[in-house]
Tab-separated table of C-alpha atoms and ligand atoms in Angstrom:
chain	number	residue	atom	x	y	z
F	117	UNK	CA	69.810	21.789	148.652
F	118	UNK	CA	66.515	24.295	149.227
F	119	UNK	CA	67.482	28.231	149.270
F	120	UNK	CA	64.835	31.004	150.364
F	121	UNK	CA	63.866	31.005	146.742
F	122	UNK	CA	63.470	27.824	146.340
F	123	UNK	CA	59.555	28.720	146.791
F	124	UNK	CA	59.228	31.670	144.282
F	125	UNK	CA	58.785	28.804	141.792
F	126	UNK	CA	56.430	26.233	143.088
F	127	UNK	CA	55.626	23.008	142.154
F	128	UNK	CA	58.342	22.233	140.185
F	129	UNK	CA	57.636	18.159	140.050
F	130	UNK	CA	54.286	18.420	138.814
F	131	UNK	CA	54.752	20.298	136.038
F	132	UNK	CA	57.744	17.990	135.090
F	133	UNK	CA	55.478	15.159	134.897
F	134	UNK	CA	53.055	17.042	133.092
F	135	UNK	CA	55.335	18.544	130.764
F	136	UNK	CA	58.718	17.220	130.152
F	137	UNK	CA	58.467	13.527	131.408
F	138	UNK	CA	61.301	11.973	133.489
F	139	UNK	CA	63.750	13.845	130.750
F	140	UNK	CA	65.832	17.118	132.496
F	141	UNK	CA	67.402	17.279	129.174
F	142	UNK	CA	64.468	18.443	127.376
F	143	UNK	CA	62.124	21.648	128.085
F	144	UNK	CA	59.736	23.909	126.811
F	145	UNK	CA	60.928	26.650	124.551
F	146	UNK	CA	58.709	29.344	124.680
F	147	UNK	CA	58.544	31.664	127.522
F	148	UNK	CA	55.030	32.364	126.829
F	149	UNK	CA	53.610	28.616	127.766
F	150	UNK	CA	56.055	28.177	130.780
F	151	UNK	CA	53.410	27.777	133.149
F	152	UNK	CA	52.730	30.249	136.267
F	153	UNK	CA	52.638	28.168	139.179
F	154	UNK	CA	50.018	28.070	141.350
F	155	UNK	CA	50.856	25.676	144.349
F	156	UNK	CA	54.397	26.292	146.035
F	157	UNK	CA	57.184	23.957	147.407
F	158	UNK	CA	60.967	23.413	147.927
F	159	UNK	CA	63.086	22.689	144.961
F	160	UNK	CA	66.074	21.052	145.383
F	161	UNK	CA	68.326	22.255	143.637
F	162	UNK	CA	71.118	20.300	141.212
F	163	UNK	CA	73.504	22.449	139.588
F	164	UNK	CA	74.892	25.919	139.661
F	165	UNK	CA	75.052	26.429	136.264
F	166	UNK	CA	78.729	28.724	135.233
F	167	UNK	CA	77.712	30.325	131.613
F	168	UNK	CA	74.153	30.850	130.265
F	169	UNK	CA	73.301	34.520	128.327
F	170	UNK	CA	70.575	37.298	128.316
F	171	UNK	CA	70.013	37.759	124.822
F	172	UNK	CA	68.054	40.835	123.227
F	173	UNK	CA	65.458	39.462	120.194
F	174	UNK	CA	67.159	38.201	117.706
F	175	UNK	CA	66.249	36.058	114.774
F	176	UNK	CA	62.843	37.403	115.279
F	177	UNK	CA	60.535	36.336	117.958
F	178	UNK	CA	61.393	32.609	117.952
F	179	UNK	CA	64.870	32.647	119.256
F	180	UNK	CA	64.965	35.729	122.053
F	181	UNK	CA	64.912	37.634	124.100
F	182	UNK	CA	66.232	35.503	127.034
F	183	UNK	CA	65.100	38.194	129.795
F	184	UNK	CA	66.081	37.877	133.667
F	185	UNK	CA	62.827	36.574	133.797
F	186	UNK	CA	63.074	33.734	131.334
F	187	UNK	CA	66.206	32.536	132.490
F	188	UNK	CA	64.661	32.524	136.313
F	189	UNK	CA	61.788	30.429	135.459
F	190	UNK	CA	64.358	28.055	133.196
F	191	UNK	CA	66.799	27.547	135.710
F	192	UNK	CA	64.040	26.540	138.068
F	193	UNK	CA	62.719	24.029	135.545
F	194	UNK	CA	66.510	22.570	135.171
F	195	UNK	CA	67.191	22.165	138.961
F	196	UNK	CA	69.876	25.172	138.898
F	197	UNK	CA	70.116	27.025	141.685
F	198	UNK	CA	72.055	29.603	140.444
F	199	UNK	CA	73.519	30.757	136.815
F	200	UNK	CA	76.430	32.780	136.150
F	201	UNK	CA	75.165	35.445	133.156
F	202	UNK	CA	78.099	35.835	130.568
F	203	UNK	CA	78.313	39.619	128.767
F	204	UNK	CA	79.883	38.989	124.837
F	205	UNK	CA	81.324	41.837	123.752
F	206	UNK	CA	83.578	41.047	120.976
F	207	UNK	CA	82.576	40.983	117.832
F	208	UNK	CA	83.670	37.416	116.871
F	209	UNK	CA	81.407	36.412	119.930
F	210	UNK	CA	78.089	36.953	118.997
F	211	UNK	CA	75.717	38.526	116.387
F	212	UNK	CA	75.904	42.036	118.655
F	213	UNK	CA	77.556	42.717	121.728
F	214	UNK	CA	75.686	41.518	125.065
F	215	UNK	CA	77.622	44.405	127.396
F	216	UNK	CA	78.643	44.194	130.641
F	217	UNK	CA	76.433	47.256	131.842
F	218	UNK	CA	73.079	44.986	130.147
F	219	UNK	CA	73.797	41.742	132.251
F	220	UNK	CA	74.750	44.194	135.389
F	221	UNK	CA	71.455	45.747	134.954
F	222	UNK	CA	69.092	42.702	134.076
F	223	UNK	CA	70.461	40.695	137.036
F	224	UNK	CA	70.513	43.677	139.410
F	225	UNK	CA	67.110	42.295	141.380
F	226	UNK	CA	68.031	38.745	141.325
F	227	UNK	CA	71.307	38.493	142.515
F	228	UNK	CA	70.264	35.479	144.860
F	229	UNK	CA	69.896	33.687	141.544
F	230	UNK	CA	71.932	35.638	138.362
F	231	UNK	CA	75.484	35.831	139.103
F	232	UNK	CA	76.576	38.703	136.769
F	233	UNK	CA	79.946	38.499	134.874
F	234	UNK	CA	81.846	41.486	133.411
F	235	UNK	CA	83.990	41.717	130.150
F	236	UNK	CA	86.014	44.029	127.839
F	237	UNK	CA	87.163	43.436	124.849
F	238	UNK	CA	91.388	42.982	124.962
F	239	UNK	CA	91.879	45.686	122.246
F	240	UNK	CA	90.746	48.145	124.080
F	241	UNK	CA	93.785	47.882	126.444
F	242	UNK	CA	95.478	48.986	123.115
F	243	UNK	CA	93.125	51.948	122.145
F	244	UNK	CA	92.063	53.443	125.681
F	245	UNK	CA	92.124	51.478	128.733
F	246	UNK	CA	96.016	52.061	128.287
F	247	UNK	CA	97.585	51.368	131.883
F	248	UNK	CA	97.320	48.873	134.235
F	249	UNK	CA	95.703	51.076	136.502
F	250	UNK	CA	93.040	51.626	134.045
F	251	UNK	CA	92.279	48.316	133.734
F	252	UNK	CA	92.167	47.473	137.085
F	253	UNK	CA	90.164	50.376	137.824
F	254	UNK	CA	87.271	49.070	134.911
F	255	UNK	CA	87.411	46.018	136.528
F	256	UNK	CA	87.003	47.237	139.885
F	257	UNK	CA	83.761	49.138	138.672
F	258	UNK	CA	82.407	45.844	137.530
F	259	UNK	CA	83.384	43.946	140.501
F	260	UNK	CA	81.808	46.531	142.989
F	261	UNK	CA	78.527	46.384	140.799
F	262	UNK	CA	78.462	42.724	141.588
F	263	UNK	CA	80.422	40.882	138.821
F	264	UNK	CA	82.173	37.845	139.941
F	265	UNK	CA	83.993	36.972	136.679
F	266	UNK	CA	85.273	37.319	133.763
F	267	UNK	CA	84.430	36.608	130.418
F	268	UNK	CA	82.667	34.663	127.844
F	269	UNK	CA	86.359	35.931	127.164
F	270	UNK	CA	85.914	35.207	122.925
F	271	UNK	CA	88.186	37.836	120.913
F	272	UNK	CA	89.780	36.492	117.521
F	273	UNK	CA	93.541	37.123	119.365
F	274	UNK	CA	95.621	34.471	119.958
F	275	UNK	CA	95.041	33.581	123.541
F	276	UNK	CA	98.385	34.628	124.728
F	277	UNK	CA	98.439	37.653	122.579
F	278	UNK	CA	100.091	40.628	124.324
F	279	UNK	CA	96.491	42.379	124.847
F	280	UNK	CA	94.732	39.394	125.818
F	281	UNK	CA	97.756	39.105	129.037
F	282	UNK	CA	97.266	42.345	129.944
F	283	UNK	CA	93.613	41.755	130.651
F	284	UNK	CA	94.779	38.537	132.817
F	285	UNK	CA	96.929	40.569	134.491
F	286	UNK	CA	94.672	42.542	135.756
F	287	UNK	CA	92.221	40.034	136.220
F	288	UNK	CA	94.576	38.222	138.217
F	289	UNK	CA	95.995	41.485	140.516
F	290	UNK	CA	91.318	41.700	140.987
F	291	UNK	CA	91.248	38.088	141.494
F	292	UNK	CA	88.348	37.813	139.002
F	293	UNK	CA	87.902	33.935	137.460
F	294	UNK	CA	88.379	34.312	134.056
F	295	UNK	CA	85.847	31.719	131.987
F	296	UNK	CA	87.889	31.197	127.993
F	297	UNK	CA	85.858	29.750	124.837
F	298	UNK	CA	89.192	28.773	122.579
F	299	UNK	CA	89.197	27.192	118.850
F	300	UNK	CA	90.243	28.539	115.586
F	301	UNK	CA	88.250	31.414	115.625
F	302	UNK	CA	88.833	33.341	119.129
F	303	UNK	CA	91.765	32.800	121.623
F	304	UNK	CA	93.305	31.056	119.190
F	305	UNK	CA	96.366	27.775	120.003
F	306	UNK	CA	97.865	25.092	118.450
F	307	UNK	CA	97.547	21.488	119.273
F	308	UNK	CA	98.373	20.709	122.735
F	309	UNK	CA	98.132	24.199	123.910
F	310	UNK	CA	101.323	25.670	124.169
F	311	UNK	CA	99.716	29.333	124.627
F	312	UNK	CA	97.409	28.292	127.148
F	313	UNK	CA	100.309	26.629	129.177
F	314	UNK	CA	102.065	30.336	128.609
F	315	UNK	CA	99.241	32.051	130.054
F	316	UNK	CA	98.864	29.268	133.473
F	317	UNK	CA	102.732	29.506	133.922
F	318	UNK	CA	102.726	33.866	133.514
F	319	UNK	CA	99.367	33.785	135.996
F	320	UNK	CA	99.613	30.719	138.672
F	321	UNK	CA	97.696	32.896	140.932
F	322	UNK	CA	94.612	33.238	137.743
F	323	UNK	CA	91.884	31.429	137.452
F	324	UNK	CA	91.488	30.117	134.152
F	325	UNK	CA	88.326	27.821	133.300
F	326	UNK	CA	88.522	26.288	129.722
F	327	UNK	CA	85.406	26.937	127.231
F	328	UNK	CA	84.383	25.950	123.501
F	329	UNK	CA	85.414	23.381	120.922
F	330	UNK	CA	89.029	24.068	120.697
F	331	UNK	CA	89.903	23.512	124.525
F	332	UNK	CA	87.468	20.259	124.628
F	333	UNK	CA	88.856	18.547	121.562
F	334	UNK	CA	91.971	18.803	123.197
F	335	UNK	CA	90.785	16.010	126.119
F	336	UNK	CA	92.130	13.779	123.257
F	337	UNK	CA	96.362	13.342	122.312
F	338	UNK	CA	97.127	13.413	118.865
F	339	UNK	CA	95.147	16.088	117.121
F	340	UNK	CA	95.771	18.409	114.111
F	341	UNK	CA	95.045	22.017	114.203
F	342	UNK	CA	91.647	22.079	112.165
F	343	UNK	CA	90.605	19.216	114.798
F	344	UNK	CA	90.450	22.450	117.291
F	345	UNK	CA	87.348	23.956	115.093
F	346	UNK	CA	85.209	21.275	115.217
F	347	UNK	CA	82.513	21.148	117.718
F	348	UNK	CA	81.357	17.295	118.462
F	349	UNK	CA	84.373	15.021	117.678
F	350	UNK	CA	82.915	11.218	118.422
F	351	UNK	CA	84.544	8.499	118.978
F	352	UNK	CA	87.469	6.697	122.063
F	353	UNK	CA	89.660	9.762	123.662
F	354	UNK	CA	93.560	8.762	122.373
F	355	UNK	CA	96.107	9.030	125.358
F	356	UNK	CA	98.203	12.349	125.598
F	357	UNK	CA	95.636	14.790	125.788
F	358	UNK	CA	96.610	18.052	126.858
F	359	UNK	CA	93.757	19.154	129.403
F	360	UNK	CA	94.991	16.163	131.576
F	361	UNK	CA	98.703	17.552	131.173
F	362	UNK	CA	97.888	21.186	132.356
F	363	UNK	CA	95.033	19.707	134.588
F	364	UNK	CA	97.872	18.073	136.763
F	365	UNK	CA	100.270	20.920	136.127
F	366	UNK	CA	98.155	24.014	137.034
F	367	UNK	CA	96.109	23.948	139.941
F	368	UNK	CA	94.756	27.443	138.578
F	369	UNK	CA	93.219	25.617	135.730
F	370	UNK	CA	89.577	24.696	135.732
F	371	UNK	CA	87.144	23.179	132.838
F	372	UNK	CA	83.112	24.266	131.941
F	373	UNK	CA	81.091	21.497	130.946
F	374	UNK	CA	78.973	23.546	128.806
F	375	UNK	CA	78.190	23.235	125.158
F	376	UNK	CA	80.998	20.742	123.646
F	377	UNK	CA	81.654	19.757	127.161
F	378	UNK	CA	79.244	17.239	128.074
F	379	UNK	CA	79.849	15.608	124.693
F	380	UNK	CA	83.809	15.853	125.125
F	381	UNK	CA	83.018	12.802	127.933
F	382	UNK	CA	80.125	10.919	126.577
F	383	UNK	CA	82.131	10.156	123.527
F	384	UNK	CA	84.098	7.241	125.010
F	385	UNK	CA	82.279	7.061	128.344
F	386	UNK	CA	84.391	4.903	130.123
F	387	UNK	CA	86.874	7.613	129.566
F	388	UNK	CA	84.730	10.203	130.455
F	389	UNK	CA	83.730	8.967	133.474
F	390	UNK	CA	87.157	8.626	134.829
F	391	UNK	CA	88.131	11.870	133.998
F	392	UNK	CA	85.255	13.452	135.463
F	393	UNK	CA	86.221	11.812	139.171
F	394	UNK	CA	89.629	12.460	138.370
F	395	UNK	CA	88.873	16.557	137.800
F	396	UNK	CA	85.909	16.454	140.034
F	397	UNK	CA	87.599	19.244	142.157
F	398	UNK	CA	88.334	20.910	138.793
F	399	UNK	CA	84.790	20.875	136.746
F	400	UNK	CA	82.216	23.293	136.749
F	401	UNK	CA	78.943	22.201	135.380
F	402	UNK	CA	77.340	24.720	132.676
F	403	UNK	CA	75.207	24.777	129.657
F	404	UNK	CA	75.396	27.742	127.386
F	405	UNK	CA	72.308	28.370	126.835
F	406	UNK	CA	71.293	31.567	125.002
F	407	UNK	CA	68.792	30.577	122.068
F	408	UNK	CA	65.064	29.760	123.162
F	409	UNK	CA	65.348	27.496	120.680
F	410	UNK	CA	67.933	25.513	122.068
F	411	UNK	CA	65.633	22.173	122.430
F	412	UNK	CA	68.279	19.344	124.938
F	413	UNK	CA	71.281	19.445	126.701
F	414	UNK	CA	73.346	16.548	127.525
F	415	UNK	CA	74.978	17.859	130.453
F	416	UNK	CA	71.376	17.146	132.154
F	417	UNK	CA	72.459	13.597	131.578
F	418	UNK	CA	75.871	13.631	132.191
F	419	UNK	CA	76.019	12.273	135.595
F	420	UNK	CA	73.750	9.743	135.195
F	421	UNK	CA	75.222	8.561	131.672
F	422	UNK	CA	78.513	8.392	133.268
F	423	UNK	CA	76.822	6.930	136.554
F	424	UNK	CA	78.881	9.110	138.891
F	425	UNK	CA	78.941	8.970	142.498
F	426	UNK	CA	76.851	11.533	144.758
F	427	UNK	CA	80.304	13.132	145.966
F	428	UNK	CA	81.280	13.742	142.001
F	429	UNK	CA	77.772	15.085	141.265
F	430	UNK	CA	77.424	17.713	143.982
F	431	UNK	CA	81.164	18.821	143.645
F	432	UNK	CA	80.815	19.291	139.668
F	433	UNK	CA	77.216	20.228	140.126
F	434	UNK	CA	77.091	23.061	142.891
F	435	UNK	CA	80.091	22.797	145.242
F	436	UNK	CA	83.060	24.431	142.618
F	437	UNK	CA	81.137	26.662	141.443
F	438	UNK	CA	80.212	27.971	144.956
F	439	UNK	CA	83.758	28.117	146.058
F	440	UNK	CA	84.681	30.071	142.708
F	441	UNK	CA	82.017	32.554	142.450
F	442	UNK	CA	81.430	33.109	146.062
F	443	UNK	CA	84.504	31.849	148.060
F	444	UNK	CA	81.529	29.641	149.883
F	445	UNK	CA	83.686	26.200	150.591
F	446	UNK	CA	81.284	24.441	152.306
P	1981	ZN	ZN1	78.667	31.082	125.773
């Protein structure tokens, strides 16, 4: 797939072989030796990629800032034609708040490219944005400034805490996606999800797409609570998982292959594989990345790992994502 912009970034394959081998999952760190290129040709594109951040600096120098510049150059380097840009603005979410008006701002001259997201934090439907209306009306602002979604929703609330379904309510009235990160620590559930399944059956008209350790571990039947906390679990998927369950209940319901994602199916690939064609209308490829230090990322190798067909790879690569963020079904 070639857009207008595929050319802004040049000669793509050459510097792959030069730099990073035959490996997409590995790149070069450092925005300061990502090279400026001088000849220019079509990329085509791979992915649309549904959650990466702009950071400020952090950490010192090594690990930020991710600019709108940065993340252009990266996602041209990775194949992505387009990445939605995730706001954090709880305080469980991040080491400071990444606000909505920052990622509205940074992507404001590449919105070809950035797809900006919006957020608020749910206890501020308890302390100002008191109404409905109000809420709706914050949203609106965001959506008419270009957001398309909502989220990295990540406040330490259970997930179907009364606050937290306000905010879906209104997300749902604005028809704004809204993209989860659950475990232990933020949007908290129990095994099997019970107040995830409260939140699809309140909001069948909501778009809910599943984030973080807690909602991935659950691809597996028979775990314990503390098994929703913990990042990579390895080893064969047992039957009776609860993201096939609400997959095949809720049509609403959709899952991000970022972060523990990609290694939620490679840990019993014959699994994975079949549950990636089986949700292939229902996956949304991602990576999460935020840290310029973040060195590979499986889900560059996902579809070839789990050798999936060209239909699965374009639907999970680009084609949801399109029809999500930009009602494009084609
Ligand atoms: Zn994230």
């Amino acid at each position: 797939m070639l857009s207008e912009h595929a050319m802004r970034s040049g000669n793509r394959r050459a510097f792959l072989a030069q730099s990073v081998g035959a490996s997409m999952g590995v790149y070069l760190a450092s925005p300061q030796i990502c090279p400026v290129f001088a000849e220019r040709q079509p990329i085509d594109y791979t992915y649309w990629d549904t959650h990466v951040h702009l950071t400020h600096a952090w950490y010192g120098s090594d690990r930020g800032p991710v600019t709108a510049d940065h993340l252009l150059r990266w996602i041209d380097i990775h194949r992505i034609e387009r990445a939605a840009v995730l706001p954090l603005v709880s305080p469980e979410s991040f080491w400071y708040p990444i606000s909505t008006d920052d990622v509205l701002r940074e992507t404001a001259e590449h919105r070809d490219r950035l797809i900006p997201f919006c957020a608020i934090d749910p206890r501020t439907v308890e302390s100002h944005l008191t109404t409905p209306a109000e809420v709706e009306g914050m949203l609106k602002r965001y959506q008419d400034a270009g957001a398309r979604g909502f989220g990295e929703h990540k406040a330490r609330l259970p997930i179907n805490a009364p606050p937290n379904l306000r905010l879906y309510e209104a997300c749902s009235k604005v028809q704004l996606p809204v993209l989860f990160h659950l475990d232990n620590a933020a949007n908290m559930d129990q095994p099997g999800l019970p107040g995830l399944e409260d939140v699809l059956r309140q909001f069948p008209q909501l778009v809910l797409i599943g984030h973080g350790k807690g909602w991935w571990s659950s691809i597996a039947g028979g775990i314990q609570q503390s098994d929703l906390q913990v990042g990579y679990p390895k080893g064969p998927v047992a039957p009776g998982g609860a993201l096939d369950r609400l997959l095949a209940t809720y049509p609403n319901l959709y899952g991000d292959l970022s972060s523990s994602g990609a290694h939620a199916l490679l840990r019993d690939k014959p699994f994975g594989k079949q549950f990636l064609e089986r949700w292939s209308d229902r996956l949304l490829f991602g990576t999460d990345y935020y840290d310029l230090q973040q060195q590979t990322f499986l889900q560059f190798d996902l579809f070839d790992e789990l050798d999936a067909s060209p239909e699965v790879r374009v639907k999970v690569g680009i084609r949801n994502a399109r029809r999500l963020l930009i009602g494009d079904s084609t």
